[in-house]
């Protein structure tokens, strides 16, 4: 038969079995941690009406959207999990309890230009807290505290959650009489790490006609650095001149204080006045998270506070705060950098039973006994040479191969081979169960999926 | 602001939080059971190149496919998980170990005409075992045995897995000189339950020009019924006349025997000669699963043996056997029929902490202690009246509300209210943890997500 060369689309992650088990373990840790903080899981459709999904209209992402018609329907694939959340909350407002705390881990779609490490289909793992009318500032501290717990449980240590507040920035620019140009300034300042201070100054003066004196003020402001206390103290000098700036400083101080009380170590979060989250819909607190040894990756987890989640769908005022981990990109980077822990068990099978007689009944009974003990068990029944069977066990990486031959059946034992050490012993059924259970228990104690 | 009325597309399931937790519990049971049998999880892309996905071409499903272009690419959303598996195995053949046992739970897309209980986006939960060149018949028995375990763990009792073998049918029709008409006959016979024997006979004679005598033979054959042993015994009378029929009977007998040895109770599986699985690519064993009290639903889990999984992508001969649970439809039906167990915990929170003082530090410390014990905990910090806070706890269905007021802080205790009984007691931190842990443990002992 004429065959079509099989391929997977570029920009679409498709993992080999061992990698997939690592990825699943990461997703399990993320979702169970979200759940521990009382967030409820949602699973909204991948496809939405374009009219709903693009209600906000225009913007940079619109070109990237997978949009198509089916019959009379104008459809789009979701490009994030926030717009579907807004639709969900507006649609089911009467049935939900507020604050509504939900998490969602799901695939989203953006037809970006294909390049290494960029994905068109990727997982986002989001948490959001939505209030009805108002939402306490402590939520802005809880969100990054949860991310701290998630990353720590994954085994990540050298990361920093950077926090800022859009009111601080907007208030400062307003105070400086630069309100109209604040977007241009923020976008330019965002390039500081890439192009350096000199180039940033040039662009501000030349392209946006900002005076040298104003540029000096801007650079002085965003260069405020030090410990969180030092930064907040330095901000104190700007108080009392602009209401929005004052509110922003209050919020930022409250968030930093709560994060400390909740127990996020000082080395894992920083007040950073350069963080702005582009021109997104954030209105207060904003977050970015960097891996300290890999700043070139950019932010692996971002979010912030928004005044009104669902203004396109309802007149209810629904403020919220949320954050999103880009799981597919994070996994890709960790894998590339050799940061996945190879000690973690990635074999789908705890015990492989190799019957050596035609009568399979004893092997079937043994497999039932192992599975009843919760051990992942496979019965290998293909008619292959012994060597081929052992190759299979080796390639799969099974920890234990169990042989049932004439001799073993007569003696009422199982020949149990530790595939790593090569050691083979004859054991009773229940001793086999105990041995492999002990091994699996030890394997599971390797808690960290990451090795950094 | 002008708002767009929020809506979710028809044919797309979007669950409320409590339902979603039930659905997640079902998916957890399915995936953990698949894993227990040594299947490895895969997660292939939702979008594939149309050239790849539609390599098989034509057919009834093609009209239903979500197909569109993005840039120069002709893309399609997957309509099942089998074609992507075929691509995966062909693409990664050299890196995989055979038999390759994988499971995948994922959304698939079919633009069917919208009607009640029919979905355009729905979950399939598949297992397949793929051999390299050959695959032992015992695998055909293990697949339905796993489904028996899955359904039993879900709490389903009154179901029957029906098995047949395409070689039995094709061999019989060949023997009767009806080989050319076998497709027509199978499709007509498939309507027996709907239109009755008389109408089936009429169609066979009138539309397909089959003689009355041949129709008698066909009806006699497919009417063979009784216990599995009786059916297999009756089939014995047809032996020795057609090689394909003989092979089919041997396979069917082997599968029924192995299922018995593996421990599937006789009441949960039946050899049923009327099962044919339409004109699919199955070549040997075929399965359908019916809920005995709801036969009108049709098969909730179907599959079978195929000689060649990936013939469109590779010249390797890759026989396999697999089955698929239509999870979204199954969930919809169980929910509609009131078969979901209401006793199952669907509250995302085990403990809701309500601080009654301005100083939140003690409440934050308590939340950390509860979460460290694995209890799902939410801190309620919104500035609302006491009644509004209690309404929130009630509506969310939290089992315990924990109050920390001036008095409790002075005494070093927590006021712990059982929201179901209304009973309120003052307890030390560790007593609170113990009480709620015990409650959660009891909740988790309600093993069955279904109530039938």
PDB file of C-alpha atoms in Angstrom, chain B residues 71-297:
ATOM      1  CA  UNK B  71      -1.474  30.065   6.678  1.00  0.00           C
ATOM      2  CA  UNK B  72      -0.537  27.386   4.118  1.00  0.00           C
ATOM      3  CA  UNK B  73      -1.451  24.486   6.370  1.00  0.00           C
ATOM      4  CA  UNK B  74      -4.459  22.221   5.862  1.00  0.00           C
ATOM      5  CA  UNK B  75      -5.359  21.194   9.407  1.00  0.00           C
ATOM      6  CA  UNK B  76      -7.955  18.997  11.124  1.00  0.00           C
ATOM      7  CA  UNK B  77      -9.040  18.358  14.682  1.00  0.00           C
ATOM      8  CA  UNK B  78      -8.732  14.686  15.654  1.00  0.00           C
ATOM      9  CA  UNK B  79     -12.031  12.777  15.489  1.00  0.00           C
ATOM     10  CA  UNK B  80     -10.770   9.797  17.487  1.00  0.00           C
ATOM     11  CA  UNK B  81      -7.615   8.727  19.336  1.00  0.00           C
ATOM     12  CA  UNK B  82      -6.843   5.726  17.131  1.00  0.00           C
ATOM     13  CA  UNK B  83      -5.628   7.512  14.012  1.00  0.00           C
ATOM     14  CA  UNK B  84      -3.214   9.684  16.097  1.00  0.00           C
ATOM     15  CA  UNK B  85      -2.005   6.484  17.794  1.00  0.00           C
ATOM     16  CA  UNK B  86      -1.333   4.915  14.389  1.00  0.00           C
ATOM     17  CA  UNK B  87       0.670   7.998  13.390  1.00  0.00           C
ATOM     18  CA  UNK B  88       2.555   7.980  16.701  1.00  0.00           C
ATOM     19  CA  UNK B  89       3.494   4.315  16.499  1.00  0.00           C
ATOM     20  CA  UNK B  90       4.586   4.580  12.856  1.00  0.00           C
ATOM     21  CA  UNK B  91       6.578   7.762  13.560  1.00  0.00           C
ATOM     22  CA  UNK B  92       8.311   6.502  16.703  1.00  0.00           C
ATOM     23  CA  UNK B  93       8.453   2.805  15.782  1.00  0.00           C
ATOM     24  CA  UNK B  94      12.185   2.487  16.470  1.00  0.00           C
ATOM     25  CA  UNK B  95      11.936   4.000  19.947  1.00  0.00           C
ATOM     26  CA  UNK B  96       9.008   1.962  21.233  1.00  0.00           C
ATOM     27  CA  UNK B  97       8.902  -1.508  22.828  1.00  0.00           C
ATOM     28  CA  UNK B  98       6.333  -3.940  21.494  1.00  0.00           C
ATOM     29  CA  UNK B  99       3.785  -4.988  22.590  1.00  0.00           C
ATOM     30  CA  UNK B 100       3.210  -1.271  23.107  1.00  0.00           C
ATOM     31  CA  UNK B 101       0.483  -0.663  25.665  1.00  0.00           C
ATOM     32  CA  UNK B 102      -0.836   2.872  25.827  1.00  0.00           C
ATOM     33  CA  UNK B 103      -3.831   4.684  27.193  1.00  0.00           C
ATOM     34  CA  UNK B 104      -5.046   8.124  26.260  1.00  0.00           C
ATOM     35  CA  UNK B 105      -7.883  10.181  27.658  1.00  0.00           C
ATOM     36  CA  UNK B 106      -8.520  13.171  25.477  1.00  0.00           C
ATOM     37  CA  UNK B 107     -11.052  15.304  23.706  1.00  0.00           C
ATOM     38  CA  UNK B 108     -12.040  14.469  20.140  1.00  0.00           C
ATOM     39  CA  UNK B 109     -14.206  16.454  17.709  1.00  0.00           C
ATOM     40  CA  UNK B 110     -17.080  15.513  15.426  1.00  0.00           C
ATOM     41  CA  UNK B 111     -19.384  18.123  13.948  1.00  0.00           C
ATOM     42  CA  UNK B 112     -22.480  15.947  14.234  1.00  0.00           C
ATOM     43  CA  UNK B 113     -25.955  17.353  13.927  1.00  0.00           C
ATOM     44  CA  UNK B 114     -26.710  18.831  17.349  1.00  0.00           C
ATOM     45  CA  UNK B 115     -29.182  16.820  19.399  1.00  0.00           C
ATOM     46  CA  UNK B 116     -29.803  16.100  23.034  1.00  0.00           C
ATOM     47  CA  UNK B 117     -27.068  13.927  24.526  1.00  0.00           C
ATOM     48  CA  UNK B 118     -24.888  14.118  21.407  1.00  0.00           C
ATOM     49  CA  UNK B 119     -21.614  15.976  21.705  1.00  0.00           C
ATOM     50  CA  UNK B 120     -19.330  17.639  19.171  1.00  0.00           C
ATOM     51  CA  UNK B 121     -16.458  17.810  21.637  1.00  0.00           C
ATOM     52  CA  UNK B 122     -16.188  14.742  23.831  1.00  0.00           C
ATOM     53  CA  UNK B 123     -13.705  12.696  25.812  1.00  0.00           C
ATOM     54  CA  UNK B 124     -12.617   9.275  24.715  1.00  0.00           C
ATOM     55  CA  UNK B 125     -10.704   7.055  27.118  1.00  0.00           C
ATOM     56  CA  UNK B 126      -8.804   4.509  25.039  1.00  0.00           C
ATOM     57  CA  UNK B 127      -6.516   1.572  25.676  1.00  0.00           C
ATOM     58  CA  UNK B 128      -4.718  -0.272  22.917  1.00  0.00           C
ATOM     59  CA  UNK B 129      -2.084  -2.988  22.771  1.00  0.00           C
ATOM     60  CA  UNK B 130      -0.006  -2.923  19.589  1.00  0.00           C
ATOM     61  CA  UNK B 131       2.150  -5.845  18.526  1.00  0.00           C
ATOM     62  CA  UNK B 132       5.076  -5.905  16.126  1.00  0.00           C
ATOM     63  CA  UNK B 133       4.191  -8.473  13.458  1.00  0.00           C
ATOM     64  CA  UNK B 134       1.954 -10.515  15.747  1.00  0.00           C
ATOM     65  CA  UNK B 135      -0.024 -10.241  18.952  1.00  0.00           C
ATOM     66  CA  UNK B 136      -1.243 -13.072  21.156  1.00  0.00           C
ATOM     67  CA  UNK B 137      -4.982 -13.720  21.432  1.00  0.00           C
ATOM     68  CA  UNK B 138      -4.890 -13.406  25.238  1.00  0.00           C
ATOM     69  CA  UNK B 139      -4.676  -9.633  24.746  1.00  0.00           C
ATOM     70  CA  UNK B 140      -8.179  -9.788  23.245  1.00  0.00           C
ATOM     71  CA  UNK B 141      -9.373 -11.124  26.617  1.00  0.00           C
ATOM     72  CA  UNK B 142      -7.354  -8.743  28.775  1.00  0.00           C
ATOM     73  CA  UNK B 143      -8.849  -5.629  27.147  1.00  0.00           C
ATOM     74  CA  UNK B 144     -12.471  -6.383  28.150  1.00  0.00           C
ATOM     75  CA  UNK B 145     -11.266  -7.680  31.532  1.00  0.00           C
ATOM     76  CA  UNK B 146      -9.777  -4.225  32.178  1.00  0.00           C
ATOM     77  CA  UNK B 147     -13.072  -2.601  31.185  1.00  0.00           C
ATOM     78  CA  UNK B 148     -14.843  -4.912  33.625  1.00  0.00           C
ATOM     79  CA  UNK B 149     -12.485  -3.661  36.373  1.00  0.00           C
ATOM     80  CA  UNK B 150     -12.974  -0.009  35.378  1.00  0.00           C
ATOM     81  CA  UNK B 151     -16.772  -0.248  35.377  1.00  0.00           C
ATOM     82  CA  UNK B 152     -16.822  -2.191  38.654  1.00  0.00           C
ATOM     83  CA  UNK B 153     -14.580   0.410  40.292  1.00  0.00           C
ATOM     84  CA  UNK B 154     -16.884   3.149  39.069  1.00  0.00           C
ATOM     85  CA  UNK B 155     -19.699   1.376  40.895  1.00  0.00           C
ATOM     86  CA  UNK B 156     -21.479   0.088  37.806  1.00  0.00           C
ATOM     87  CA  UNK B 157     -22.905  -3.378  38.273  1.00  0.00           C
ATOM     88  CA  UNK B 158     -25.586  -4.068  35.715  1.00  0.00           C
ATOM     89  CA  UNK B 159     -23.549  -3.985  32.529  1.00  0.00           C
ATOM     90  CA  UNK B 160     -22.590  -6.579  29.965  1.00  0.00           C
ATOM     91  CA  UNK B 161     -19.580  -6.662  27.679  1.00  0.00           C
ATOM     92  CA  UNK B 162     -20.679  -8.398  24.475  1.00  0.00           C
ATOM     93  CA  UNK B 163     -17.989 -10.091  22.418  1.00  0.00           C
ATOM     94  CA  UNK B 164     -17.986 -11.542  18.951  1.00  0.00           C
ATOM     95  CA  UNK B 165     -15.455 -12.193  16.214  1.00  0.00           C
ATOM     96  CA  UNK B 166     -15.561 -10.770  12.699  1.00  0.00           C
ATOM     97  CA  UNK B 167     -13.985 -13.960  11.340  1.00  0.00           C
ATOM     98  CA  UNK B 168     -16.948 -15.913  12.640  1.00  0.00           C
ATOM     99  CA  UNK B 169     -19.324 -13.626  10.747  1.00  0.00           C
ATOM    100  CA  UNK B 170     -17.230 -13.250   7.604  1.00  0.00           C
ATOM    101  CA  UNK B 171     -16.473 -16.987   7.588  1.00  0.00           C
ATOM    102  CA  UNK B 172     -20.139 -17.871   7.943  1.00  0.00           C
ATOM    103  CA  UNK B 173     -21.221 -15.534   5.128  1.00  0.00           C
ATOM    104  CA  UNK B 174     -18.422 -16.828   2.910  1.00  0.00           C
ATOM    105  CA  UNK B 175     -19.531 -20.377   3.619  1.00  0.00           C
ATOM    106  CA  UNK B 176     -23.100 -19.463   2.653  1.00  0.00           C
ATOM    107  CA  UNK B 177     -21.913 -17.899  -0.612  1.00  0.00           C
ATOM    108  CA  UNK B 178     -22.943 -14.484   0.703  1.00  0.00           C
ATOM    109  CA  UNK B 179     -19.457 -12.977   0.936  1.00  0.00           C
ATOM    110  CA  UNK B 180     -20.258 -10.083  -1.421  1.00  0.00           C
ATOM    111  CA  UNK B 181     -23.363  -9.195   0.567  1.00  0.00           C
ATOM    112  CA  UNK B 182     -21.886  -9.611   4.046  1.00  0.00           C
ATOM    113  CA  UNK B 183     -21.643  -5.838   4.642  1.00  0.00           C
ATOM    114  CA  UNK B 184     -25.288  -5.310   3.678  1.00  0.00           C
ATOM    115  CA  UNK B 185     -26.403  -8.222   5.827  1.00  0.00           C
ATOM    116  CA  UNK B 186     -24.435  -7.038   8.877  1.00  0.00           C
ATOM    117  CA  UNK B 187     -25.801  -3.511   8.609  1.00  0.00           C
ATOM    118  CA  UNK B 188     -29.357  -4.831   8.298  1.00  0.00           C
ATOM    119  CA  UNK B 189     -29.013  -7.367  11.105  1.00  0.00           C
ATOM    120  CA  UNK B 190     -27.671  -4.561  13.285  1.00  0.00           C
ATOM    121  CA  UNK B 191     -31.205  -3.079  13.208  1.00  0.00           C
ATOM    122  CA  UNK B 192     -32.830  -6.201  14.700  1.00  0.00           C
ATOM    123  CA  UNK B 193     -33.488  -4.583  18.084  1.00  0.00           C
ATOM    124  CA  UNK B 194     -34.924  -1.469  16.459  1.00  0.00           C
ATOM    125  CA  UNK B 195     -37.138  -2.794  13.659  1.00  0.00           C
ATOM    126  CA  UNK B 196     -37.682  -6.459  14.585  1.00  0.00           C
ATOM    127  CA  UNK B 197     -37.040  -9.737  12.812  1.00  0.00           C
ATOM    128  CA  UNK B 198     -39.865  -9.467  10.295  1.00  0.00           C
ATOM    129  CA  UNK B 199     -38.634  -6.141   8.893  1.00  0.00           C
ATOM    130  CA  UNK B 200     -35.044  -7.371   8.799  1.00  0.00           C
ATOM    131  CA  UNK B 201     -36.092 -10.442   6.806  1.00  0.00           C
ATOM    132  CA  UNK B 202     -38.046  -8.273   4.361  1.00  0.00           C
ATOM    133  CA  UNK B 203     -35.110  -5.951   3.728  1.00  0.00           C
ATOM    134  CA  UNK B 204     -32.720  -8.855   3.206  1.00  0.00           C
ATOM    135  CA  UNK B 205     -35.027 -10.486   0.652  1.00  0.00           C
ATOM    136  CA  UNK B 206     -36.333  -7.379  -1.073  1.00  0.00           C
ATOM    137  CA  UNK B 207     -33.384  -4.965  -1.056  1.00  0.00           C
ATOM    138  CA  UNK B 208     -30.488  -7.399  -1.235  1.00  0.00           C
ATOM    139  CA  UNK B 209     -32.026 -10.283  -3.192  1.00  0.00           C
ATOM    140  CA  UNK B 210     -31.125 -12.924  -0.654  1.00  0.00           C
ATOM    141  CA  UNK B 211     -33.132 -16.148  -0.910  1.00  0.00           C
ATOM    142  CA  UNK B 212     -35.636 -17.051   1.803  1.00  0.00           C
ATOM    143  CA  UNK B 213     -33.551 -20.149   2.524  1.00  0.00           C
ATOM    144  CA  UNK B 214     -30.369 -18.113   3.005  1.00  0.00           C
ATOM    145  CA  UNK B 215     -32.204 -15.631   5.212  1.00  0.00           C
ATOM    146  CA  UNK B 216     -33.411 -18.582   7.324  1.00  0.00           C
ATOM    147  CA  UNK B 217     -29.810 -19.734   7.700  1.00  0.00           C
ATOM    148  CA  UNK B 218     -28.594 -16.248   8.630  1.00  0.00           C
ATOM    149  CA  UNK B 219     -31.363 -15.756  11.182  1.00  0.00           C
ATOM    150  CA  UNK B 220     -30.768 -19.187  12.667  1.00  0.00           C
ATOM    151  CA  UNK B 221     -27.038 -18.449  12.991  1.00  0.00           C
ATOM    152  CA  UNK B 222     -27.270 -15.050  14.608  1.00  0.00           C
ATOM    153  CA  UNK B 223     -30.066 -16.219  16.871  1.00  0.00           C
ATOM    154  CA  UNK B 224     -27.813 -18.737  18.582  1.00  0.00           C
ATOM    155  CA  UNK B 225     -28.041 -17.760  22.217  1.00  0.00           C
ATOM    156  CA  UNK B 226     -27.742 -19.057  25.756  1.00  0.00           C
ATOM    157  CA  UNK B 227     -24.822 -19.172  28.150  1.00  0.00           C
ATOM    158  CA  UNK B 228     -21.388 -18.587  26.665  1.00  0.00           C
ATOM    159  CA  UNK B 229     -20.768 -22.326  26.756  1.00  0.00           C
ATOM    160  CA  UNK B 230     -24.036 -23.062  24.994  1.00  0.00           C
ATOM    161  CA  UNK B 231     -23.281 -20.540  22.245  1.00  0.00           C
ATOM    162  CA  UNK B 232     -19.758 -21.888  21.746  1.00  0.00           C
ATOM    163  CA  UNK B 233     -21.091 -25.459  21.718  1.00  0.00           C
ATOM    164  CA  UNK B 234     -23.713 -24.554  19.121  1.00  0.00           C
ATOM    165  CA  UNK B 235     -20.993 -22.925  16.991  1.00  0.00           C
ATOM    166  CA  UNK B 236     -19.143 -26.255  17.129  1.00  0.00           C
ATOM    167  CA  UNK B 237     -21.721 -27.658  14.698  1.00  0.00           C
ATOM    168  CA  UNK B 238     -20.440 -25.220  12.051  1.00  0.00           C
ATOM    169  CA  UNK B 239     -16.828 -26.313  12.334  1.00  0.00           C
ATOM    170  CA  UNK B 240     -14.814 -27.886   9.515  1.00  0.00           C
ATOM    171  CA  UNK B 241     -16.612 -26.172   6.650  1.00  0.00           C
ATOM    172  CA  UNK B 242     -14.769 -22.887   6.304  1.00  0.00           C
ATOM    173  CA  UNK B 243     -11.219 -22.033   7.424  1.00  0.00           C
ATOM    174  CA  UNK B 244     -12.013 -18.449   8.415  1.00  0.00           C
ATOM    175  CA  UNK B 245     -15.067 -19.510  10.393  1.00  0.00           C
ATOM    176  CA  UNK B 246     -13.000 -22.172  12.179  1.00  0.00           C
ATOM    177  CA  UNK B 247     -10.319 -19.635  13.101  1.00  0.00           C
ATOM    178  CA  UNK B 248     -12.985 -17.246  14.331  1.00  0.00           C
ATOM    179  CA  UNK B 249     -14.608 -19.883  16.523  1.00  0.00           C
ATOM    180  CA  UNK B 250     -11.192 -20.832  17.968  1.00  0.00           C
ATOM    181  CA  UNK B 251     -10.419 -17.201  18.783  1.00  0.00           C
ATOM    182  CA  UNK B 252     -13.834 -16.540  20.266  1.00  0.00           C
ATOM    183  CA  UNK B 253     -13.554 -19.647  22.450  1.00  0.00           C
ATOM    184  CA  UNK B 254     -10.054 -18.663  23.582  1.00  0.00           C
ATOM    185  CA  UNK B 255     -11.149 -15.129  24.470  1.00  0.00           C
ATOM    186  CA  UNK B 256     -14.210 -16.345  26.396  1.00  0.00           C
ATOM    187  CA  UNK B 257     -12.075 -18.879  28.238  1.00  0.00           C
ATOM    188  CA  UNK B 258      -9.369 -16.362  29.185  1.00  0.00           C
ATOM    189  CA  UNK B 259     -11.949 -13.842  30.349  1.00  0.00           C
ATOM    190  CA  UNK B 260     -13.341 -16.510  32.657  1.00  0.00           C
ATOM    191  CA  UNK B 261      -9.856 -17.375  33.971  1.00  0.00           C
ATOM    192  CA  UNK B 262      -9.043 -13.688  34.497  1.00  0.00           C
ATOM    193  CA  UNK B 263     -12.139 -13.532  36.635  1.00  0.00           C
ATOM    194  CA  UNK B 264     -14.787 -11.636  34.684  1.00  0.00           C
ATOM    195  CA  UNK B 265     -18.107 -12.952  36.075  1.00  0.00           C
ATOM    196  CA  UNK B 266     -20.365 -14.758  33.605  1.00  0.00           C
ATOM    197  CA  UNK B 267     -23.132 -12.199  34.099  1.00  0.00           C
ATOM    198  CA  UNK B 268     -20.865  -9.377  32.893  1.00  0.00           C
ATOM    199  CA  UNK B 269     -19.872 -10.747  29.504  1.00  0.00           C
ATOM    200  CA  UNK B 270     -21.636 -12.596  26.740  1.00  0.00           C
ATOM    201  CA  UNK B 271     -20.740 -14.105  23.407  1.00  0.00           C
ATOM    202  CA  UNK B 272     -23.218 -12.347  21.138  1.00  0.00           C
ATOM    203  CA  UNK B 273     -23.192 -13.209  17.431  1.00  0.00           C
ATOM    204  CA  UNK B 274     -25.172 -10.086  16.514  1.00  0.00           C
ATOM    205  CA  UNK B 275     -22.320  -7.721  17.388  1.00  0.00           C
ATOM    206  CA  UNK B 276     -20.450  -6.645  14.228  1.00  0.00           C
ATOM    207  CA  UNK B 277     -19.137  -3.060  14.830  1.00  0.00           C
ATOM    208  CA  UNK B 278     -20.422  -1.809  11.487  1.00  0.00           C
ATOM    209  CA  UNK B 279     -17.933  -1.583   8.687  1.00  0.00           C
ATOM    210  CA  UNK B 280     -15.019  -0.501  10.861  1.00  0.00           C
ATOM    211  CA  UNK B 281     -11.483  -1.737  10.391  1.00  0.00           C
ATOM    212  CA  UNK B 282     -11.863  -4.580  12.884  1.00  0.00           C
ATOM    213  CA  UNK B 283     -10.773  -7.990  11.674  1.00  0.00           C
ATOM    214  CA  UNK B 284     -11.165 -10.330  14.660  1.00  0.00           C
ATOM    215  CA  UNK B 285     -12.607  -9.897  18.139  1.00  0.00           C
ATOM    216  CA  UNK B 286     -15.148  -7.080  18.544  1.00  0.00           C
ATOM    217  CA  UNK B 287     -16.682  -5.579  21.696  1.00  0.00           C
ATOM    218  CA  UNK B 288     -19.711  -3.588  22.692  1.00  0.00           C
ATOM    219  CA  UNK B 289     -20.834  -2.791  26.227  1.00  0.00           C
ATOM    220  CA  UNK B 290     -24.420  -2.170  27.295  1.00  0.00           C
ATOM    221  CA  UNK B 291     -25.927  -0.905  30.542  1.00  0.00           C
ATOM    222  CA  UNK B 292     -28.561  -3.554  31.204  1.00  0.00           C
ATOM    223  CA  UNK B 293     -31.124  -1.164  32.666  1.00  0.00           C
ATOM    224  CA  UNK B 294     -30.552   1.327  29.856  1.00  0.00           C
ATOM    225  CA  UNK B 295     -30.206  -0.595  26.587  1.00  0.00           C
ATOM    226  CA  UNK B 296     -31.619   2.425  24.755  1.00  0.00           C
ATOM    227  CA  UNK B 297     -28.297   4.219  25.288  1.00  0.00           C
TER     228      UNK B 297
END
